[in-house]
Structures are given as structure tokens and as C-alpha cells.
Amino acid sequence: GGATAAFQTLQMPFQMMNMPIVTSQYWNIVYGREEGQAALDAEGLQTMRTLARNMAYLLKATEGKKRPEAEPRQWTHFIH
């Protein structure tokens, strides 16, 4: 966690291509250094469960549906 600029950079191409992004409640990370420690990260596990529920919801909500048709792209040229 803490690398918000890197996270934003990773997400931007998906947003620019009109792709849905599944959200959660915090960073999608479970922490643990030694074997079995990740199972003790209650907040991380809750975050992952929230992510899984949201992903299942999005998949069910869009199942069998076509994406909306996009408008023709309008390009702006800043040289006038």
C-alpha cells in the first residue's frame, strides 16, 4: 500500500478504454510474511471478500448483455 500514483497509473488504461473496474473497500492486499500469517489478516481477508462479492455482482449484472454502443470518437486539437 501507499503507492497510489502507481495504482492510478495501472488503472488509467482500463478507464480510458471504457472497461468496468471492480472495486473493493481498500487496497486489494492481504499481508503475511510467514506461512499462515495471511490467514490472520482480518482486514485484508474482508477486503478480498468484498472484492469477490463485487466481482460476482458485476459478472451477474452484465451476463448476456451487450455493451452500449460507443459514439464516434471526437478528437480535440488544441492548436487553433
PDB file of N, CA and C in Angstrom:
ATOM      1  N   GLY A   1       0.823  -1.185   0.000  1.00  0.00           N
ATOM      2  CA  GLY A   1       0.000   0.000   0.000  1.00  0.00           C
ATOM      3  C   GLY A   1       0.866   1.248   0.000  1.00  0.00           C
ATOM      4  N   GLY A   2       0.285   2.357  -0.319  1.00  0.00           N
ATOM      5  CA  GLY A   2       0.976   3.624  -0.306  1.00  0.00           C
ATOM      6  C   GLY A   2       1.420   4.111  -1.665  1.00  0.00           C
ATOM      7  N   ALA A   3       1.414   3.268  -2.647  1.00  0.00           N
ATOM      8  CA  ALA A   3       1.851   3.667  -3.983  1.00  0.00           C
ATOM      9  C   ALA A   3       0.635   4.078  -4.816  1.00  0.00           C
ATOM     10  N   THR A   4      -0.064   5.111  -4.363  1.00  0.00           N
ATOM     11  CA  THR A   4      -1.310   5.497  -5.032  1.00  0.00           C
ATOM     12  C   THR A   4      -1.085   5.966  -6.463  1.00  0.00           C
ATOM     13  N   ALA A   5       0.017   6.639  -6.731  1.00  0.00           N
ATOM     14  CA  ALA A   5       0.286   7.096  -8.097  1.00  0.00           C
ATOM     15  C   ALA A   5       0.482   5.900  -9.029  1.00  0.00           C
ATOM     16  N   ALA A   6       1.183   4.873  -8.564  1.00  0.00           N
ATOM     17  CA  ALA A   6       1.380   3.673  -9.383  1.00  0.00           C
ATOM     18  C   ALA A   6       0.045   2.958  -9.613  1.00  0.00           C
ATOM     19  N   PHE A   7      -0.771   2.881  -8.570  1.00  0.00           N
ATOM     20  CA  PHE A   7      -2.079   2.236  -8.691  1.00  0.00           C
ATOM     21  C   PHE A   7      -2.955   2.990  -9.686  1.00  0.00           C
ATOM     22  N   GLN A   8      -2.954   4.306  -9.618  1.00  0.00           N
ATOM     23  CA  GLN A   8      -3.732   5.118 -10.549  1.00  0.00           C
ATOM     24  C   GLN A   8      -3.242   4.907 -11.977  1.00  0.00           C
ATOM     25  N   THR A   9      -1.933   4.863 -12.154  1.00  0.00           N
ATOM     26  CA  THR A   9      -1.361   4.655 -13.478  1.00  0.00           C
ATOM     27  C   THR A   9      -1.776   3.308 -14.052  1.00  0.00           C
ATOM     28  N   LEU A  10      -1.835   2.285 -13.210  1.00  0.00           N
ATOM     29  CA  LEU A  10      -2.264   0.967 -13.674  1.00  0.00           C
ATOM     30  C   LEU A  10      -3.730   0.958 -14.091  1.00  0.00           C
ATOM     31  N   GLN A  11      -4.556   1.733 -13.409  1.00  0.00           N
ATOM     32  CA  GLN A  11      -5.994   1.736 -13.688  1.00  0.00           C
ATOM     33  C   GLN A  11      -6.378   2.614 -14.877  1.00  0.00           C
ATOM     34  N   MET A  12      -5.612   3.641 -15.158  1.00  0.00           N
ATOM     35  CA  MET A  12      -5.985   4.603 -16.196  1.00  0.00           C
ATOM     36  C   MET A  12      -6.234   3.987 -17.571  1.00  0.00           C
ATOM     37  N   PRO A  13      -5.410   3.067 -18.065  1.00  0.00           N
ATOM     38  CA  PRO A  13      -5.706   2.499 -19.383  1.00  0.00           C
ATOM     39  C   PRO A  13      -7.070   1.798 -19.430  1.00  0.00           C
ATOM     40  N   PHE A  14      -7.458   1.132 -18.357  1.00  0.00           N
ATOM     41  CA  PHE A  14      -8.765   0.479 -18.324  1.00  0.00           C
ATOM     42  C   PHE A  14      -9.877   1.513 -18.385  1.00  0.00           C
ATOM     43  N   GLN A  15      -9.718   2.601 -17.645  1.00  0.00           N
ATOM     44  CA  GLN A  15     -10.727   3.655 -17.640  1.00  0.00           C
ATOM     45  C   GLN A  15     -10.827   4.319 -19.005  1.00  0.00           C
ATOM     46  N   MET A  16      -9.697   4.552 -19.652  1.00  0.00           N
ATOM     47  CA  MET A  16      -9.705   5.206 -20.966  1.00  0.00           C
ATOM     48  C   MET A  16     -10.313   4.319 -22.046  1.00  0.00           C
ATOM     49  N   MET A  17     -10.330   3.012 -21.825  1.00  0.00           N
ATOM     50  CA  MET A  17     -10.909   2.078 -22.796  1.00  0.00           C
ATOM     51  C   MET A  17     -12.335   1.675 -22.404  1.00  0.00           C
ATOM     52  N   ASN A  18     -12.926   2.408 -21.460  1.00  0.00           N
ATOM     53  CA  ASN A  18     -14.309   2.174 -21.015  1.00  0.00           C
ATOM     54  C   ASN A  18     -14.527   0.782 -20.443  1.00  0.00           C
ATOM     55  N   MET A  19     -13.537   0.256 -19.774  1.00  0.00           N
ATOM     56  CA  MET A  19     -13.665  -1.066 -19.171  1.00  0.00           C
ATOM     57  C   MET A  19     -14.152  -0.920 -17.735  1.00  0.00           C
ATOM     58  N   PRO A  20     -15.076  -1.768 -17.314  1.00  0.00           N
ATOM     59  CA  PRO A  20     -15.518  -1.700 -15.920  1.00  0.00           C
ATOM     60  C   PRO A  20     -14.397  -2.160 -14.990  1.00  0.00           C
ATOM     61  N   ILE A  21     -14.303  -1.515 -13.857  1.00  0.00           N
ATOM     62  CA  ILE A  21     -13.291  -1.848 -12.861  1.00  0.00           C
ATOM     63  C   ILE A  21     -14.024  -2.293 -11.602  1.00  0.00           C
ATOM     64  N   VAL A  22     -13.695  -3.461 -11.123  1.00  0.00           N
ATOM     65  CA  VAL A  22     -14.310  -3.972  -9.893  1.00  0.00           C
ATOM     66  C   VAL A  22     -13.612  -3.325  -8.709  1.00  0.00           C
ATOM     67  N   THR A  23     -14.400  -2.760  -7.823  1.00  0.00           N
ATOM     68  CA  THR A  23     -13.851  -2.055  -6.671  1.00  0.00           C
ATOM     69  C   THR A  23     -13.967  -2.889  -5.404  1.00  0.00           C
ATOM     70  N   SER A  24     -13.314  -2.405  -4.363  1.00  0.00           N
ATOM     71  CA  SER A  24     -13.391  -3.032  -3.059  1.00  0.00           C
ATOM     72  C   SER A  24     -13.429  -1.927  -2.019  1.00  0.00           C
ATOM     73  N   GLN A  25     -13.043  -2.234  -0.798  1.00  0.00           N
ATOM     74  CA  GLN A  25     -13.131  -1.226   0.256  1.00  0.00           C
ATOM     75  C   GLN A  25     -11.786  -0.596   0.588  1.00  0.00           C
ATOM     76  N   TYR A  26     -10.707  -1.161   0.115  1.00  0.00           N
ATOM     77  CA  TYR A  26      -9.379  -0.642   0.414  1.00  0.00           C
ATOM     78  C   TYR A  26      -8.417  -1.282  -0.562  1.00  0.00           C
ATOM     79  N   TRP A  27      -7.123  -1.226  -0.307  1.00  0.00           N
ATOM     80  CA  TRP A  27      -6.151  -1.892  -1.158  1.00  0.00           C
ATOM     81  C   TRP A  27      -6.444  -3.385  -1.189  1.00  0.00           C
ATOM     82  N   ASN A  28      -6.416  -3.977  -2.362  1.00  0.00           N
ATOM     83  CA  ASN A  28      -6.690  -5.409  -2.504  1.00  0.00           C
ATOM     84  C   ASN A  28      -5.439  -6.205  -2.167  1.00  0.00           C
ATOM     85  N   ILE A  29      -5.120  -6.212  -0.869  1.00  0.00           N
ATOM     86  CA  ILE A  29      -3.893  -6.837  -0.375  1.00  0.00           C
ATOM     87  C   ILE A  29      -4.198  -7.600   0.912  1.00  0.00           C
ATOM     88  N   VAL A  30      -3.602  -8.760   1.040  1.00  0.00           N
ATOM     89  CA  VAL A  30      -3.609  -9.500   2.304  1.00  0.00           C
ATOM     90  C   VAL A  30      -2.148  -9.628   2.706  1.00  0.00           C
ATOM     91  N   TYR A  31      -1.840  -9.256   3.945  1.00  0.00           N
ATOM     92  CA  TYR A  31      -0.456  -9.246   4.404  1.00  0.00           C
ATOM     93  C   TYR A  31      -0.119 -10.499   5.208  1.00  0.00           C
ATOM     94  N   GLY A  32       1.095 -10.970   5.031  1.00  0.00           N
ATOM     95  CA  GLY A  32       1.629 -12.067   5.821  1.00  0.00           C
ATOM     96  C   GLY A  32       3.040 -12.369   5.365  1.00  0.00           C
ATOM     97  N   ARG A  33       3.935 -12.533   6.295  1.00  0.00           N
ATOM     98  CA  ARG A  33       5.323 -12.817   5.943  1.00  0.00           C
ATOM     99  C   ARG A  33       5.606 -14.311   6.025  1.00  0.00           C
ATOM    100  N   GLU A  34       5.181 -14.914   7.099  1.00  0.00           N
ATOM    101  CA  GLU A  34       5.427 -16.339   7.304  1.00  0.00           C
ATOM    102  C   GLU A  34       4.195 -17.138   6.865  1.00  0.00           C
ATOM    103  N   GLU A  35       4.398 -18.401   6.612  1.00  0.00           N
ATOM    104  CA  GLU A  35       3.299 -19.268   6.206  1.00  0.00           C
ATOM    105  C   GLU A  35       2.170 -19.222   7.249  1.00  0.00           C
ATOM    106  N   GLY A  36       0.956 -19.006   6.768  1.00  0.00           N
ATOM    107  CA  GLY A  36      -0.212 -18.978   7.644  1.00  0.00           C
ATOM    108  C   GLY A  36      -0.561 -17.610   8.191  1.00  0.00           C
ATOM    109  N   GLN A  37       0.366 -16.638   8.096  1.00  0.00           N
ATOM    110  CA  GLN A  37       0.091 -15.312   8.643  1.00  0.00           C
ATOM    111  C   GLN A  37      -0.987 -14.566   7.859  1.00  0.00           C
ATOM    112  N   ALA A  38      -1.063 -14.781   6.570  1.00  0.00           N
ATOM    113  CA  ALA A  38      -2.071 -14.087   5.773  1.00  0.00           C
ATOM    114  C   ALA A  38      -3.479 -14.439   6.246  1.00  0.00           C
ATOM    115  N   ALA A  39      -3.659 -15.649   6.727  1.00  0.00           N
ATOM    116  CA  ALA A  39      -4.968 -16.074   7.236  1.00  0.00           C
ATOM    117  C   ALA A  39      -5.368 -15.311   8.490  1.00  0.00           C
ATOM    118  N   LEU A  40      -4.424 -14.612   9.115  1.00  0.00           N
ATOM    119  CA  LEU A  40      -4.700 -13.841  10.323  1.00  0.00           C
ATOM    120  C   LEU A  40      -5.002 -12.367  10.029  1.00  0.00           C
ATOM    121  N   ASP A  41      -4.855 -11.956   8.777  1.00  0.00           N
ATOM    122  CA  ASP A  41      -5.099 -10.563   8.387  1.00  0.00           C
ATOM    123  C   ASP A  41      -6.605 -10.376   8.150  1.00  0.00           C
ATOM    124  N   ALA A  42      -7.344 -10.083   9.220  1.00  0.00           N
ATOM    125  CA  ALA A  42      -8.800  -9.979   9.142  1.00  0.00           C
ATOM    126  C   ALA A  42      -9.250  -8.886   8.174  1.00  0.00           C
ATOM    127  N   GLU A  43      -8.590  -7.737   8.224  1.00  0.00           N
ATOM    128  CA  GLU A  43      -8.979  -6.636   7.322  1.00  0.00           C
ATOM    129  C   GLU A  43      -8.696  -7.003   5.868  1.00  0.00           C
ATOM    130  N   GLY A  44      -7.524  -7.572   5.606  1.00  0.00           N
ATOM    131  CA  GLY A  44      -7.186  -7.971   4.246  1.00  0.00           C
ATOM    132  C   GLY A  44      -8.137  -9.015   3.697  1.00  0.00           C
ATOM    133  N   LEU A  45      -8.495  -9.990   4.519  1.00  0.00           N
ATOM    134  CA  LEU A  45      -9.427 -11.024   4.080  1.00  0.00           C
ATOM    135  C   LEU A  45     -10.811 -10.442   3.821  1.00  0.00           C
ATOM    136  N   GLN A  46     -11.252  -9.503   4.667  1.00  0.00           N
ATOM    137  CA  GLN A  46     -12.535  -8.850   4.440  1.00  0.00           C
ATOM    138  C   GLN A  46     -12.514  -8.063   3.135  1.00  0.00           C
ATOM    139  N   THR A  47     -11.410  -7.371   2.873  1.00  0.00           N
ATOM    140  CA  THR A  47     -11.267  -6.624   1.626  1.00  0.00           C
ATOM    141  C   THR A  47     -11.377  -7.549   0.423  1.00  0.00           C
ATOM    142  N   MET A  48     -10.738  -8.707   0.490  1.00  0.00           N
ATOM    143  CA  MET A  48     -10.787  -9.652  -0.624  1.00  0.00           C
ATOM    144  C   MET A  48     -12.187 -10.247  -0.798  1.00  0.00           C
ATOM    145  N   ARG A  49     -12.891 -10.499   0.318  1.00  0.00           N
ATOM    146  CA  ARG A  49     -14.273 -10.984   0.211  1.00  0.00           C
ATOM    147  C   ARG A  49     -15.168  -9.930  -0.445  1.00  0.00           C
ATOM    148  N   THR A  50     -14.953  -8.657  -0.079  1.00  0.00           N
ATOM    149  CA  THR A  50     -15.718  -7.569  -0.690  1.00  0.00           C
ATOM    150  C   THR A  50     -15.431  -7.499  -2.183  1.00  0.00           C
ATOM    151  N   LEU A  51     -14.172  -7.615  -2.561  1.00  0.00           N
ATOM    152  CA  LEU A  51     -13.792  -7.626  -3.969  1.00  0.00           C
ATOM    153  C   LEU A  51     -14.472  -8.778  -4.703  1.00  0.00           C
ATOM    154  N   ALA A  52     -14.481  -9.959  -4.110  1.00  0.00           N
ATOM    155  CA  ALA A  52     -15.097 -11.128  -4.742  1.00  0.00           C
ATOM    156  C   ALA A  52     -16.605 -10.937  -4.909  1.00  0.00           C
ATOM    157  N   ARG A  53     -17.266 -10.388  -3.883  1.00  0.00           N
ATOM    158  CA  ARG A  53     -18.714 -10.138  -3.993  1.00  0.00           C
ATOM    159  C   ARG A  53     -19.014  -9.120  -5.085  1.00  0.00           C
ATOM    160  N   ASN A  54     -18.221  -8.048  -5.142  1.00  0.00           N
ATOM    161  CA  ASN A  54     -18.436  -7.030  -6.166  1.00  0.00           C
ATOM    162  C   ASN A  54     -18.172  -7.571  -7.566  1.00  0.00           C
ATOM    163  N   MET A  55     -17.163  -8.430  -7.690  1.00  0.00           N
ATOM    164  CA  MET A  55     -16.861  -9.030  -8.984  1.00  0.00           C
ATOM    165  C   MET A  55     -17.999  -9.954  -9.424  1.00  0.00           C
ATOM    166  N   ALA A  56     -18.504 -10.763  -8.499  1.00  0.00           N
ATOM    167  CA  ALA A  56     -19.626 -11.656  -8.824  1.00  0.00           C
ATOM    168  C   ALA A  56     -20.860 -10.846  -9.213  1.00  0.00           C
ATOM    169  N   TYR A  57     -21.100  -9.738  -8.510  1.00  0.00           N
ATOM    170  CA  TYR A  57     -22.241  -8.882  -8.827  1.00  0.00           C
ATOM    171  C   TYR A  57     -22.117  -8.319 -10.242  1.00  0.00           C
ATOM    172  N   LEU A  58     -20.938  -7.800 -10.585  1.00  0.00           N
ATOM    173  CA  LEU A  58     -20.735  -7.222 -11.911  1.00  0.00           C
ATOM    174  C   LEU A  58     -20.903  -8.282 -13.000  1.00  0.00           C
ATOM    175  N   LEU A  59     -20.361  -9.466 -12.769  1.00  0.00           N
ATOM    176  CA  LEU A  59     -20.497 -10.536 -13.758  1.00  0.00           C
ATOM    177  C   LEU A  59     -21.959 -10.932 -13.959  1.00  0.00           C
ATOM    178  N   LYS A  60     -22.705 -11.051 -12.874  1.00  0.00           N
ATOM    179  CA  LYS A  60     -24.123 -11.391 -12.982  1.00  0.00           C
ATOM    180  C   LYS A  60     -24.922 -10.273 -13.638  1.00  0.00           C
ATOM    181  N   ALA A  61     -24.609  -9.038 -13.291  1.00  0.00           N
ATOM    182  CA  ALA A  61     -25.356  -7.891 -13.822  1.00  0.00           C
ATOM    183  C   ALA A  61     -25.141  -7.709 -15.321  1.00  0.00           C
ATOM    184  N   THR A  62     -24.008  -8.145 -15.838  1.00  0.00           N
ATOM    185  CA  THR A  62     -23.703  -7.938 -17.252  1.00  0.00           C
ATOM    186  C   THR A  62     -23.816  -9.223 -18.083  1.00  0.00           C
ATOM    187  N   GLU A  63     -24.179 -10.322 -17.456  1.00  0.00           N
ATOM    188  CA  GLU A  63     -24.232 -11.607 -18.159  1.00  0.00           C
ATOM    189  C   GLU A  63     -25.226 -11.546 -19.318  1.00  0.00           C
ATOM    190  N   GLY A  64     -24.736 -11.864 -20.497  1.00  0.00           N
ATOM    191  CA  GLY A  64     -25.584 -11.919 -21.680  1.00  0.00           C
ATOM    192  C   GLY A  64     -25.980 -10.563 -22.243  1.00  0.00           C
ATOM    193  N   LYS A  65     -25.427  -9.485 -21.721  1.00  0.00           N
ATOM    194  CA  LYS A  65     -25.783  -8.149 -22.196  1.00  0.00           C
ATOM    195  C   LYS A  65     -24.657  -7.579 -23.053  1.00  0.00           C
ATOM    196  N   LYS A  66     -25.061  -6.884 -24.116  1.00  0.00           N
ATOM    197  CA  LYS A  66     -24.081  -6.202 -24.949  1.00  0.00           C
ATOM    198  C   LYS A  66     -23.717  -4.883 -24.308  1.00  0.00           C
ATOM    199  N   ARG A  67     -22.508  -4.480 -24.529  1.00  0.00           N
ATOM    200  CA  ARG A  67     -22.081  -3.166 -24.047  1.00  0.00           C
ATOM    201  C   ARG A  67     -22.798  -2.088 -24.845  1.00  0.00           C
ATOM    202  N   PRO A  68     -23.016  -0.932 -24.249  1.00  0.00           N
ATOM    203  CA  PRO A  68     -23.621   0.167 -25.010  1.00  0.00           C
ATOM    204  C   PRO A  68     -22.747   0.542 -26.194  1.00  0.00           C
ATOM    205  N   GLU A  69     -23.374   0.911 -27.292  1.00  0.00           N
ATOM    206  CA  GLU A  69     -22.616   1.295 -28.477  1.00  0.00           C
ATOM    207  C   GLU A  69     -21.943   2.639 -28.229  1.00  0.00           C
ATOM    208  N   ALA A  70     -20.703   2.711 -28.574  1.00  0.00           N
ATOM    209  CA  ALA A  70     -19.931   3.941 -28.348  1.00  0.00           C
ATOM    210  C   ALA A  70     -20.216   4.955 -29.446  1.00  0.00           C
ATOM    211  N   GLU A  71     -20.174   6.217 -29.084  1.00  0.00           N
ATOM    212  CA  GLU A  71     -20.289   7.297 -30.062  1.00  0.00           C
ATOM    213  C   GLU A  71     -18.995   7.353 -30.857  1.00  0.00           C
ATOM    214  N   PRO A  72     -19.054   7.891 -32.078  1.00  0.00           N
ATOM    215  CA  PRO A  72     -17.807   8.098 -32.820  1.00  0.00           C
ATOM    216  C   PRO A  72     -16.884   9.008 -32.012  1.00  0.00           C
ATOM    217  N   ARG A  73     -15.631   8.713 -32.023  1.00  0.00           N
ATOM    218  CA  ARG A  73     -14.651   9.445 -31.224  1.00  0.00           C
ATOM    219  C   ARG A  73     -14.488  10.862 -31.738  1.00  0.00           C
ATOM    220  N   GLN A  74     -14.516  11.827 -30.848  1.00  0.00           N
ATOM    221  CA  GLN A  74     -14.281  13.240 -31.158  1.00  0.00           C
ATOM    222  C   GLN A  74     -12.895  13.602 -30.652  1.00  0.00           C
ATOM    223  N   TRP A  75     -12.022  13.974 -31.544  1.00  0.00           N
ATOM    224  CA  TRP A  75     -10.665  14.329 -31.163  1.00  0.00           C
ATOM    225  C   TRP A  75     -10.540  15.840 -31.057  1.00  0.00           C
ATOM    226  N   THR A  76      -9.953  16.306 -29.996  1.00  0.00           N
ATOM    227  CA  THR A  76      -9.732  17.730 -29.792  1.00  0.00           C
ATOM    228  C   THR A  76      -8.291  18.061 -30.147  1.00  0.00           C
ATOM    229  N   HIS A  77      -8.154  19.089 -30.965  1.00  0.00           N
ATOM    230  CA  HIS A  77      -6.830  19.586 -31.299  1.00  0.00           C
ATOM    231  C   HIS A  77      -6.700  20.962 -30.659  1.00  0.00           C
ATOM    232  N   PHE A  78      -5.696  21.148 -29.875  1.00  0.00           N
ATOM    233  CA  PHE A  78      -5.559  22.375 -29.108  1.00  0.00           C
ATOM    234  C   PHE A  78      -4.838  23.476 -29.874  1.00  0.00           C
ATOM    235  N   ILE A  79      -4.561  23.226 -31.131  1.00  0.00           N
ATOM    236  CA  ILE A  79      -3.943  24.254 -31.974  1.00  0.00           C
ATOM    237  C   ILE A  79      -5.061  24.887 -32.790  1.00  0.00           C
ATOM    238  N   HIS A  80      -5.312  26.159 -32.553  1.00  0.00           N
ATOM    239  CA  HIS A  80      -6.404  26.864 -33.261  1.00  0.00           C
ATOM    240  C   HIS A  80      -5.851  27.960 -34.118  1.00  0.00           C
TER     241      HIS A  80
END
